[in-house]
Coordinates of C-alpha atoms and ligand atoms in Angstrom, one line a residue:
X768 CA -4.7 -11.7 -24.9
X769 CA -8.2 -13.4 -23.1
X770 CA -7.5 -16.9 -23.1
X771 CA -10.2 -18.9 -24.7
X772 CA -12.2 -21.9 -22.4
X773 CA -11.1 -25.1 -22.0
X774 CA -7.5 -24.9 -23.2
X775 CA -5.6 -23.7 -19.9
X776 CA -2.1 -25.1 -21.2
X777 CA 0.0 -21.9 -23.0
X778 CA 1.3 -22.9 -27.0
X779 CA 4.5 -23.3 -26.8
X780 CA 7.1 -21.8 -30.4
X781 CA 9.0 -25.4 -30.6
X782 CA 11.4 -24.6 -33.6
X783 CA 12.6 -21.1 -34.8
X784 CA 14.0 -20.1 -38.3
X785 CA 16.1 -17.1 -39.2
X786 CA 17.1 -15.9 -42.8
X787 CA 18.5 -12.6 -44.0
X788 CA 20.1 -11.8 -47.3
X789 CA 23.8 -12.2 -48.5
X790 CA 24.5 -8.4 -49.1
X791 CA 26.3 -6.5 -46.2
X792 CA 25.9 -2.5 -46.4
X793 CA 28.6 -0.5 -43.8
X794 CA 27.9 3.0 -42.8
X795 CA 30.8 3.9 -44.2
X796 CA 28.2 2.3 -47.3
X797 CA 26.4 5.0 -46.9
X798 CA 28.4 7.4 -47.7
X799 CA 27.9 6.8 -51.0
X800 CA 24.2 7.6 -51.2
X801 CA 23.9 10.4 -48.3
X802 CA 26.2 12.6 -46.5
X803 CA 26.4 10.5 -43.0
X804 CA 29.2 9.1 -41.3
X805 CA 30.3 5.8 -39.8
X806 CA 31.0 7.9 -36.0
X807 CA 27.0 9.7 -36.2
X808 CA 25.7 6.3 -37.3
X809 CA 27.1 4.7 -34.3
X810 CA 26.9 6.9 -31.8
X811 CA 23.5 7.6 -32.6
X812 CA 21.8 3.8 -32.9
X813 CA 24.9 1.5 -32.4
X814 CA 24.8 -0.3 -36.0
X815 CA 27.2 -0.8 -37.8
X816 CA 26.5 -2.6 -40.5
X817 CA 22.9 -4.3 -41.7
X818 CA 21.9 -6.6 -44.6
X819 CA 20.3 -5.6 -47.6
X820 CA 18.2 -7.3 -50.2
X821 CA 19.0 -8.0 -53.5
X822 CA 17.1 -7.7 -57.0
X823 CA 16.6 -11.1 -56.6
X824 CA 14.8 -10.9 -53.0
X825 CA 11.8 -9.2 -51.8
X826 CA 9.8 -10.2 -48.7
X827 CA 8.0 -13.3 -49.8
X828 CA 11.6 -15.0 -50.7
X829 CA 13.3 -13.8 -47.5
X830 CA 10.2 -15.3 -45.3
X831 CA 9.8 -18.4 -47.1
X832 CA 13.4 -19.1 -46.4
X833 CA 13.1 -17.9 -42.8
X834 CA 9.8 -20.3 -42.7
X835 CA 11.8 -23.1 -44.6
X836 CA 14.7 -23.1 -42.1
X837 CA 12.1 -23.4 -39.2
X838 CA 10.1 -26.2 -40.3
X839 CA 13.4 -28.1 -41.2
X840 CA 14.6 -27.4 -37.6
X841 CA 11.3 -28.9 -36.2
X842 CA 11.1 -32.0 -38.9
X843 CA 7.3 -30.3 -39.6
X844 CA 5.2 -31.0 -42.5
X845 CA 4.0 -28.2 -44.0
X846 CA 0.4 -29.9 -44.6
X847 CA 0.1 -30.1 -41.2
X848 CA 0.0 -26.2 -41.0
X849 CA -3.7 -24.6 -40.6
X850 CA -2.2 -20.7 -40.3
X851 CA 0.8 -18.8 -42.2
X852 CA 0.8 -15.4 -40.3
X853 CA 3.1 -13.1 -42.1
X854 CA 3.7 -10.0 -39.8
X855 CA 5.3 -6.9 -42.1
X856 CA 5.4 -4.0 -42.8
X857 CA 6.9 -3.9 -46.1
X858 CA 4.3 -6.9 -48.1
X859 CA 5.2 -8.0 -51.5
X860 CA 3.0 -6.4 -53.2
X861 CA -1.1 -4.4 -51.9
X862 CA -2.3 -7.4 -52.5
X863 CA -2.6 -10.6 -52.2
X864 CA -1.1 -11.0 -48.7
X865 CA 2.4 -11.7 -48.7
X866 CA 1.5 -15.1 -46.5
X867 CA -0.2 -16.6 -49.6
X868 CA 3.2 -16.6 -51.7
X869 CA 4.8 -18.0 -48.5
X870 CA 2.2 -20.9 -48.5
X871 CA 2.7 -21.7 -51.5
X872 CA 6.3 -21.7 -51.8
X873 CA 6.2 -23.9 -48.5
X874 CA 3.5 -26.6 -49.7
X875 CA 1.2 -25.6 -46.7
X876 CA -1.6 -26.5 -48.4
X877 CA -3.6 -26.5 -45.4
X878 CA -3.4 -23.4 -44.3
X879 CA -5.1 -20.2 -44.0
X880 CA -2.6 -17.3 -45.2
X881 CA -2.7 -13.6 -43.4
X882 CA -0.8 -11.3 -43.2
X883 CA -0.2 -9.0 -40.0
X884 CA 0.8 -5.3 -40.4
X885 CA 1.5 -4.3 -36.8
X886 CA 5.1 -2.4 -36.6
X887 CA 7.8 -3.2 -35.0
X888 CA 6.1 -4.8 -32.5
X889 CA 3.4 -7.0 -34.7
X890 CA 5.7 -10.1 -34.5
X891 CA 4.9 -10.2 -30.6
X892 CA 1.6 -9.0 -31.2
X893 CA 0.9 -11.8 -33.6
X894 CA 2.4 -14.3 -31.6
X895 CA -0.7 -13.6 -29.4
X896 CA -2.9 -14.8 -32.3
X897 CA -1.2 -17.7 -33.0
X898 CA -1.0 -18.6 -29.2
X899 CA -4.9 -18.4 -29.1
X900 CA -5.2 -20.4 -32.4
X901 CA -2.2 -23.5 -31.3
X902 CA -4.3 -23.4 -27.9
X903 CA -7.1 -24.6 -30.0
X904 CA -5.0 -27.4 -31.8
X905 CA -3.7 -25.3 -34.7
X906 CA 0.0 -25.4 -35.6
X907 CA 0.6 -21.8 -36.6
X908 CA 4.0 -20.6 -38.7
X909 CA 4.5 -17.3 -37.8
X910 CA 7.0 -15.0 -39.4
X911 CA 8.0 -11.7 -38.8
X912 CA 9.7 -9.9 -42.6
X913 CA 10.6 -6.5 -43.3
X914 CA 12.2 -6.0 -47.0
X915 CA 12.8 -1.8 -45.9
X916 CA 15.8 -1.4 -48.5
X917 CA 13.0 -1.9 -51.0
X918 CA 10.2 0.9 -49.4
X919 CA 12.0 3.6 -47.7
X920 CA 13.6 6.7 -49.1
X921 CA 17.2 6.3 -50.0
X922 CA 18.0 9.8 -50.2
X923 CA 16.7 10.2 -46.4
X924 CA 19.5 10.0 -44.0
X925 CA 17.4 10.5 -41.2
X926 CA 15.2 6.9 -41.8
X927 CA 17.3 5.1 -44.1
X928 CA 20.5 4.2 -41.8
X929 CA 18.3 2.9 -39.7
X930 CA 16.6 -0.3 -41.5
X931 CA 17.8 -3.7 -42.3
X932 CA 16.0 -6.6 -44.0
X933 CA 15.6 -10.3 -42.7
X934 CA 12.8 -12.7 -41.4
X935 CA 12.7 -14.7 -38.6
X936 CA 10.0 -17.6 -38.4
X937 CA 8.2 -19.8 -35.1
X938 CA 6.5 -22.6 -35.1
X939 CA 3.4 -22.3 -32.6
X940 CA 2.4 -25.9 -31.8
X941 CA -0.3 -27.0 -29.0
X942 CA 1.7 -27.4 -25.6
X943 CA 0.5 -30.9 -25.6
X944 CA 1.8 -31.6 -28.9
X945 CA 5.9 -30.4 -27.9
X946 CA 8.4 -28.5 -26.0
X947 CA 10.5 -25.3 -26.8
X948 CA 9.8 -21.6 -25.5
X949 CA 6.5 -21.8 -23.6
X950 CA 3.9 -18.3 -24.4
X951 CA 3.7 -18.1 -20.2
X952 CA 2.1 -14.5 -20.8
X953 CA 1.8 -12.0 -23.3
X954 CA 0.3 -8.1 -23.6
X955 CA -0.3 -6.3 -26.8
X956 CA -1.5 -2.4 -26.8
X957 CA -2.4 0.1 -29.2
X958 CA -2.1 3.6 -29.0
X959 CA -3.8 4.7 -32.6
X960 CA -3.0 8.9 -31.4
X961 CA 0.2 8.8 -32.7
X962 CA -0.2 6.9 -35.4
X963 CA 1.1 10.1 -37.8
X964 CA 4.1 10.1 -36.2
X965 CA 6.1 7.3 -37.3
X966 CA 4.9 5.7 -40.8
X967 CA 5.0 5.5 -44.1
X968 CA 2.1 7.7 -45.8
X969 CA 2.5 7.7 -49.3
X970 CA 1.4 4.5 -51.8
X971 CA -2.0 3.9 -49.8
X972 CA -5.9 5.3 -50.2
X973 CA -5.2 8.2 -48.0
X974 CA -2.1 9.7 -50.4
X975 CA -2.3 7.3 -53.6
X976 CA 1.0 7.6 -55.8
X977 CA 0.6 10.3 -59.1
X978 CA 3.0 10.5 -61.8
X979 CA 4.1 14.1 -59.8
X980 CA 4.8 11.9 -56.4
X981 CA 7.0 9.3 -58.0
X982 CA 8.9 11.9 -60.2
X983 CA 9.5 14.0 -56.5
X984 CA 11.7 10.4 -55.3
X985 CA 9.5 10.7 -51.7
X986 CA 7.3 8.2 -52.7
X987 CA 8.9 5.8 -50.3
X988 CA 9.0 8.5 -47.7
X989 CA 9.5 7.4 -43.9
X990 CA 8.2 10.0 -41.4
X991 CA 9.4 9.7 -38.1
X992 CA 10.0 11.8 -35.3
X993 CA 12.8 10.2 -34.2
X994 CA 13.3 11.8 -30.6
X995 CA 9.7 11.5 -30.2
X996 CA 10.0 7.9 -30.5
X997 CA 12.7 7.1 -28.8
X998 CA 10.9 8.3 -25.3
X999 CA 8.0 6.7 -26.2
X1000 CA 9.9 3.8 -26.6
X1001 CA 11.8 3.6 -23.4
X1002 CA 8.4 4.3 -22.1
X1003 CA 6.1 1.3 -23.2
X1004 CA 8.6 -1.2 -23.9
X1005 CA 9.5 -0.8 -20.3
X1006 CA 5.6 -0.6 -19.3
X1007 CA 5.5 -3.5 -21.2
X1008 CA 8.0 -5.7 -19.8
X1009 CA 6.5 -4.9 -16.6
X1010 CA 2.8 -6.1 -17.6
X1011 CA 3.8 -9.2 -19.2
X1012 CA 6.1 -10.2 -15.9
X1013 CA 3.1 -9.1 -13.3
X1014 CA 0.9 -11.4 -16.1
X1015 CA 3.1 -14.2 -15.7
X1016 CA 3.4 -13.9 -11.6
X1017 CA 7.2 -13.7 -11.8
X1018 CA 9.6 -10.0 -11.4
X1019 CA 12.6 -9.0 -13.3
X1020 CA 14.9 -11.1 -11.1
X1021 CA 14.0 -14.6 -13.0
X1022 CA 14.4 -13.1 -15.8
X1023 CA 18.0 -14.8 -17.7
X1024 CA 17.2 -12.5 -21.1
X1025 CA 15.6 -9.8 -22.6
X1026 CA 15.4 -10.3 -26.3
X1027 CA 13.8 -7.0 -27.1
X1028 CA 13.1 -5.5 -31.0
X1029 CA 16.5 -4.5 -31.9
X1030 CA 15.5 -0.2 -33.0
X1031 CA 18.5 0.9 -31.4
X1032 CA 21.2 0.2 -28.9
X1033 CA 20.3 3.4 -26.9
X1034 CA 16.8 2.3 -26.9
X1035 CA 18.1 -0.9 -25.6
X1036 CA 20.5 0.9 -23.2
X1037 CA 17.4 3.2 -21.8
X1038 CA 15.4 0.1 -21.5
X1039 CA 17.6 -1.9 -18.8
X1040 CA 18.2 1.2 -17.1
X1041 CA 15.0 1.9 -16.5
X1042 CA 14.0 -1.6 -15.6
X1043 CA 17.4 -1.8 -13.7
X1044 CA 18.4 -5.4 -15.5
X1045 CA 22.2 -5.4 -16.0
X1046 CA 22.7 -4.5 -20.2
X1047 CA 24.8 -8.2 -20.3
X1048 CA 21.0 -9.5 -19.6
X1049 CA 19.4 -8.0 -23.0
X1050 CA 20.7 -9.5 -26.2
X1051 CA 21.3 -7.1 -28.5
X1052 CA 22.7 -8.3 -32.6
X1053 CA 21.6 -4.1 -33.7
X1054 CA 25.2 -3.7 -34.6
X1055 CA 25.3 -6.1 -37.1
X1056 CA 21.3 -6.2 -38.4
X1057 CA 20.3 -3.1 -37.6
X1058 CA 16.4 -2.4 -37.5
X1059 CA 14.8 -5.5 -39.3
X1060 CA 11.3 -4.4 -37.7
X1061 CA 9.2 -7.3 -36.8
X1062 CA 11.6 -9.5 -38.1
X1063 CA 14.3 -8.7 -34.9
X1064 CA 12.7 -10.8 -32.3
X1065 CA 12.5 -13.8 -34.1
X1066 CA 16.1 -13.1 -35.9
X1067 CA 17.7 -12.6 -32.1
X1068 CA 16.0 -15.8 -30.6
X1069 CA 17.5 -17.2 -33.6
X1070 CA 21.0 -16.3 -32.9
X1071 CA 20.8 -16.6 -28.9
X1072 CA 20.1 -20.2 -29.3
X1073 CA 22.9 -20.2 -31.6
X1074 CA 25.1 -19.2 -29.5
X1075 CA 24.2 -21.7 -26.7
X1076 CA 22.7 -19.0 -24.4
X1077 CA 19.0 -20.5 -23.8
X1078 CA 18.8 -23.1 -21.2
X1079 CA 15.7 -25.1 -19.9
X1080 CA 13.9 -23.8 -17.2
X1081 CA 15.1 -20.5 -18.1
X1082 CA 12.2 -17.1 -18.6
X1083 CA 12.9 -15.3 -21.3
X1084 CA 11.0 -11.7 -22.0
X1085 CA 10.4 -10.4 -25.0
X1086 CA 9.4 -6.8 -25.9
X1087 CA 9.3 -4.1 -28.9
X1088 CA 8.3 -1.1 -29.9
X1089 CA 6.9 0.5 -33.1
X1090 CA 4.2 2.2 -35.3
X1091 CA 1.3 2.8 -34.3
X1092 CA 2.0 3.4 -31.5
X1093 CA 2.0 -0.2 -30.6
X1094 CA 3.7 -2.3 -28.0
X1095 CA 4.0 -5.5 -26.8
X1096 CA 6.0 -8.1 -24.8
X1097 CA 5.7 -11.8 -23.8
X1098 CA 7.3 -14.4 -20.9
X1099 CA 8.8 -17.3 -22.6
X1100 CA 9.5 -20.4 -20.4
X1101 CA 12.1 -22.5 -22.1
X1102 CA 10.8 -25.8 -21.2
X1103 CA 13.1 -27.2 -23.7
X1104 CA 15.4 -25.3 -26.2
X1105 CA 14.1 -25.2 -29.5
X1106 CA 15.1 -26.4 -32.4
X1107 CA 16.6 -23.6 -35.1
X1108 CA 18.3 -23.4 -38.0
X1109 CA 19.6 -20.1 -39.8
X1110 CA 20.2 -19.4 -43.4
X1111 CA 23.1 -16.4 -42.3
X1112 CA 23.4 -15.5 -46.2
X1113 CA 27.1 -16.3 -45.7
X1114 CA 27.4 -20.0 -47.4
Ligands
LIG928 O1 11.3 0.7 -34.0 C1 11.0 2.3 -34.2 C2 11.5 2.9 -35.4 N1 12.8 4.0 -35.1 C3 13.4 4.5 -34.2 O2 13.7 4.0 -33.2 C4 14.3 5.8 -34.2 C5 14.3 6.1 -32.6 N2 15.0 7.5 -32.4 C6 16.1 7.7 -32.4 O3 16.9 6.4 -32.5 C7 16.7 9.1 -32.7 O4 16.1 9.7 -32.4 C8 17.6 8.5 -33.7 C9 18.8 8.1 -33.7 C10 16.8 8.3 -35.1 C11 18.3 10.8 -34.3 O5 19.2 10.7 -33.6 P1 19.0 11.8 -33.0 O6 20.1 12.1 -32.0 O7 17.2 12.1 -32.1 O8 19.2 13.2 -34.0 P2 18.7 14.3 -34.6 O9 17.0 13.8 -35.6 O10 17.9 15.5 -33.6 O11 19.4 14.9 -35.6 C12 20.7 15.3 -34.7 C13 20.7 15.9 -36.4 C14 20.4 16.2 -37.7 O12 21.7 17.5 -38.1 P3 20.9 19.2 -37.3 O13 19.5 19.5 -37.9 O14 21.3 19.6 -35.8 O15 21.8 20.0 -38.4 C15 20.0 15.7 -38.6 O16 19.9 16.2 -39.7 O17 21.9 15.0 -37.2 C16 21.4 15.4 -38.5 N3 21.3 13.5 -38.9 C17 22.3 13.1 -39.5 N4 23.9 13.0 -39.7 C18 24.0 12.4 -40.1 C19 20.3 13.5 -39.0 N5 20.8 11.5 -39.7 C20 21.6 11.4 -39.7 C21 22.6 10.6 -40.4 N6 23.7 11.2 -40.8 N7 22.4 9.4 -41.2

């Protein structure tokens, strides 16, 4: 991301919020729907369970819960927001943007509301957009949210078992207004030549929904060439990590925590191995939440902070890869541990 003229101090993530649905679904529960096993899912992905939205939950309601938690943690009035950005590949509806429903629900009456469709790396890429607006003085609320359970083919065992629902929100403010996780560097890349490798091709204007397609039950099909995705995720997450570090003028030795997109434990382990970083410095909660797409880094940051893992002066590296193909990474410097609140759906 280029830096706008006239602003030097990077913007900060001043607070974070997270929300997940109360309904827990274990690997064994998946056996009711497809021919699979806990052993297969656990050994291939590290996933043990995921959260699944209920009938009364949707992308906008989950994003709103995370947004409310974030603003409450910051004690930040919603009418001061200038932007509400929702990063999602599972929008509330075709139109209008999911962010419009969130804006109304939280009363962000002075904000522009926009969605970003950036795959699993959308949250980090959108953080770059949020940061560039905040540098210019605009308070931004960025929410990564996915409800893949309502947008996937439950009869396809090769994809359905990988995902979970959730939302993570970040309040991004000008550096002069707050402390928190300062966005020291950020890189984001896309290679659209691999756009057909991972995605959800039906229901758009290229492949519109027809009665025949809906009757086939495959209108929610997710296309994924798993092993190709795996290899590219490892290569590009590694590259992105080094690129963000170089831009920050830091090395891996300066990084206290890597907080990656929670795609799959084997991908996280392979990235850690390539970076020659101990797995204990790579935050993982994929076992409990599965792959929550653009929500995963926000959720992981909230959880890591609630567990007391972050300290002032530390550097974090976030890194993500997803459909597009797209990948992104950022170095965040903790000038103060930001306040966080979460609705883990347990109370
Ligand atoms: O943000 C990016 C999102 N995507 C990813 O992160 C996915 C990256 N890819 C991967 O993590 C792995 O490729 C998977 C976990 C998706 C699959 O693991 P794999 O070792 O690459 O398995 P595979 O696709 O080669 O399938 C091996 C076998 C196949 O059976 P046959 O043809 O050998 O008889 C599949 O049909 O495993 C079968 N299989 C399953 N078996 C039980 C596929 N899904 C399942 C399942 N349960 N859920």
